[in-house]
Short mmCIF file of C-alpha atoms in Angstrom, two decimals:
data_model
loop_
_atom_site.label_atom_id
_atom_site.label_comp_id
_atom_site.label_asym_id
_atom_site.label_seq_id
_atom_site.Cartn_x
_atom_site.Cartn_y
_atom_site.Cartn_z
CA MET A 1338 -28.78 48.63 40.76
CA SER A 1339 -30.08 51.35 38.47
CA THR A 1340 -30.10 51.04 34.75
CA ALA A 1341 -27.91 54.44 34.21
CA TYR A 1342 -24.98 52.71 36.49
CA VAL A 1343 -25.35 49.56 34.41
CA ALA A 1344 -25.34 51.47 31.18
CA THR A 1345 -22.63 53.54 32.36
CA ALA A 1346 -20.58 50.51 33.80
CA LEU A 1347 -20.57 48.68 30.48
CA MET A 1348 -19.50 51.61 28.32
CA THR A 1349 -16.59 51.72 30.68
CA ILE A 1350 -16.00 48.23 30.81
CA ALA A 1351 -16.05 47.97 26.99
CA ALA A 1352 -13.78 50.91 26.46
CA ASN A 1353 -11.15 50.04 28.78
CA THR A 1354 -11.26 46.43 27.40
CA PHE A 1355 -10.42 47.47 23.98
CA SER A 1356 -7.97 50.21 24.87
CA GLY A 1357 -6.26 47.68 26.95
CA PHE A 1358 -6.23 45.17 24.49
CA ALA A 1359 -4.89 47.49 21.66
CA ALA A 1360 -2.59 48.88 23.88
CA MET A 1361 -0.79 45.26 24.70
CA THR A 1362 -1.35 43.98 21.13
CA ARG A 1363 0.19 47.67 20.03
CA LEU A 1364 -3.01 47.29 17.37
CA LYS A 1365 -1.46 49.06 14.55
CA PRO A 1366 -4.43 51.57 13.70
CA ILE A 1367 -3.91 52.60 17.18
CA MET A 1368 -0.43 52.84 17.32
CA ARG A 1369 -0.04 55.52 14.45
CA THR A 1370 -1.05 57.99 16.90
CA LEU A 1371 -0.49 56.22 20.23
CA GLY A 1372 3.29 55.99 19.22
CA PRO A 1373 4.22 59.44 18.64
CA ALA A 1374 1.96 60.53 21.75
CA LEU A 1375 4.06 58.55 23.94
CA ASP A 1376 7.37 59.68 22.66
CA ARG A 1377 5.82 63.32 23.01
CA ALA A 1378 5.45 62.37 26.70
CA GLY A 1379 8.45 60.53 27.63
CA VAL A 1380 6.56 57.14 28.19
CA PRO A 1381 8.49 54.00 27.02
CA GLU A 1382 6.92 51.75 24.60
CA SER A 1383 7.44 49.04 26.67
CA TRP A 1384 4.83 50.06 28.93
CA LEU A 1385 2.05 49.26 26.78
CA VAL A 1386 1.65 45.60 28.27
CA PHE A 1387 2.21 46.79 31.75
CA PRO A 1388 1.15 48.92 33.41
CA ILE A 1389 -1.16 50.86 30.50
CA GLY A 1390 -2.70 47.78 29.21
CA ALA A 1391 -2.87 45.52 32.16
CA LEU A 1392 -4.28 48.41 34.43
CA LYS A 1393 -6.90 49.30 31.86
CA ALA A 1394 -7.79 45.56 31.78
CA ALA A 1395 -7.84 44.98 35.28
CA GLY A 1396 -10.36 48.02 35.64
CA ALA A 1397 -12.46 46.64 33.16
CA LEU A 1398 -12.50 43.20 34.83
CA GLY A 1399 -13.08 44.63 38.56
CA LEU A 1400 -16.07 46.68 37.03
CA ALA A 1401 -17.58 43.47 35.43
CA LEU A 1402 -17.25 41.60 38.87
CA GLY A 1403 -19.01 44.71 40.22
CA LEU A 1404 -21.71 44.12 38.03
CA LEU A 1405 -21.57 40.43 38.61
CA GLY A 1406 -22.12 40.91 42.51
CA VAL A 1407 -18.70 41.59 44.30
CA PRO A 1408 -19.81 45.66 44.49
CA LEU A 1409 -16.69 46.73 46.28
CA ILE A 1410 -14.30 45.34 43.82
CA GLY A 1411 -16.34 47.48 41.04
CA THR A 1412 -16.29 50.39 43.30
CA ALA A 1413 -12.37 50.20 43.89
CA ALA A 1414 -12.09 49.47 40.01
CA ALA A 1415 -13.81 52.70 38.94
CA ALA A 1416 -11.66 54.67 41.88
CA GLY A 1417 -8.63 52.94 40.47
CA LEU A 1418 -9.41 53.84 36.84
CA ILE A 1419 -10.12 57.57 37.78
CA LEU A 1420 -6.67 57.64 39.42
CA TYR A 1421 -4.99 55.84 36.14
CA PHE A 1422 -6.65 58.48 33.60
CA VAL A 1423 -5.81 61.80 36.25
CA CYS A 1424 -2.19 60.53 35.87
CA ALA A 1425 -2.31 59.99 32.24
CA LEU A 1426 -3.97 63.41 31.61
CA TYR A 1427 -1.14 64.96 33.81
CA THR A 1428 1.22 63.07 31.88
CA HIS A 1429 0.08 64.50 28.60
CA LEU A 1430 -0.45 68.24 30.31
CA ARG A 1431 3.09 68.64 31.68
CA VAL A 1432 4.63 68.02 28.10
CA TYR A 1433 1.93 70.12 26.04
CA ASP A 1434 0.68 66.82 24.23
CA PHE A 1435 -2.74 67.58 23.14
CA SER A 1436 -2.72 64.58 20.75
CA PRO A 1437 -6.05 62.53 20.17
CA GLN A 1438 -4.73 60.36 23.36
CA PHE A 1439 -5.15 63.41 25.45
CA PHE A 1440 -9.01 63.78 24.35
CA LEU A 1441 -9.46 60.12 24.81
CA ALA A 1442 -8.12 60.13 28.10
CA ILE A 1443 -10.69 62.90 29.40
CA VAL A 1444 -13.81 60.86 27.64
CA PHE A 1445 -12.39 57.62 29.60
CA LEU A 1446 -11.95 59.82 32.88
CA GLY A 1447 -15.52 60.88 32.42
CA LEU A 1448 -16.88 57.32 31.82
CA ALA A 1449 -15.00 56.35 35.19
CA VAL A 1450 -16.27 59.13 37.20
CA GLY A 1451 -19.59 58.57 35.96
CA THR A 1452 -19.34 55.11 36.92
CA LEU A 1453 -18.32 55.60 40.23
CA ALA A 1454 -20.84 58.60 40.98
CA LEU A 1455 -23.65 56.13 39.90
CA ASP A 1456 -22.07 53.31 41.87
CA PRO A 1457 -25.14 51.75 44.07
CA THR A 1458 -22.40 50.75 46.78
CA LEU A 1459 -21.77 54.86 47.39
CA VAL A 1460 -25.51 55.72 47.62
CA LEU A 1461 -26.80 56.75 51.05
CA ASN A 1462 -29.97 55.10 51.92
CA VAL A 1463 -31.66 57.62 53.99
CA ALA A 1464 -34.95 56.43 55.37
CA GLY A 1465 -37.16 59.25 56.31
#
């Protein structure tokens, strides 16, 4: 397991754990910008616990399991987070919402893509 993969996965885990927790608990500093972004995107605030917060937390947990020795769960979690953030970006784009959440989704997508790209489960071992 490469150092780059571990570092990227840990950053992705930390970011999604915090983001999932902040969404599920409706953390006040986060809600100042998240609330209006949800309104513009047409996403009900009731979705902050499930699916928004729960999916981010599940992705973080899956990545952690991947680091702890269940590699296919980590791979699936990275792919799931990519799908989640692609859908989040689409949701913002369709209503022309370029709030801070839109740009954070780009960062989170980059972390998930980086984690999947560095995933040792997907590396071809070519002996030659």
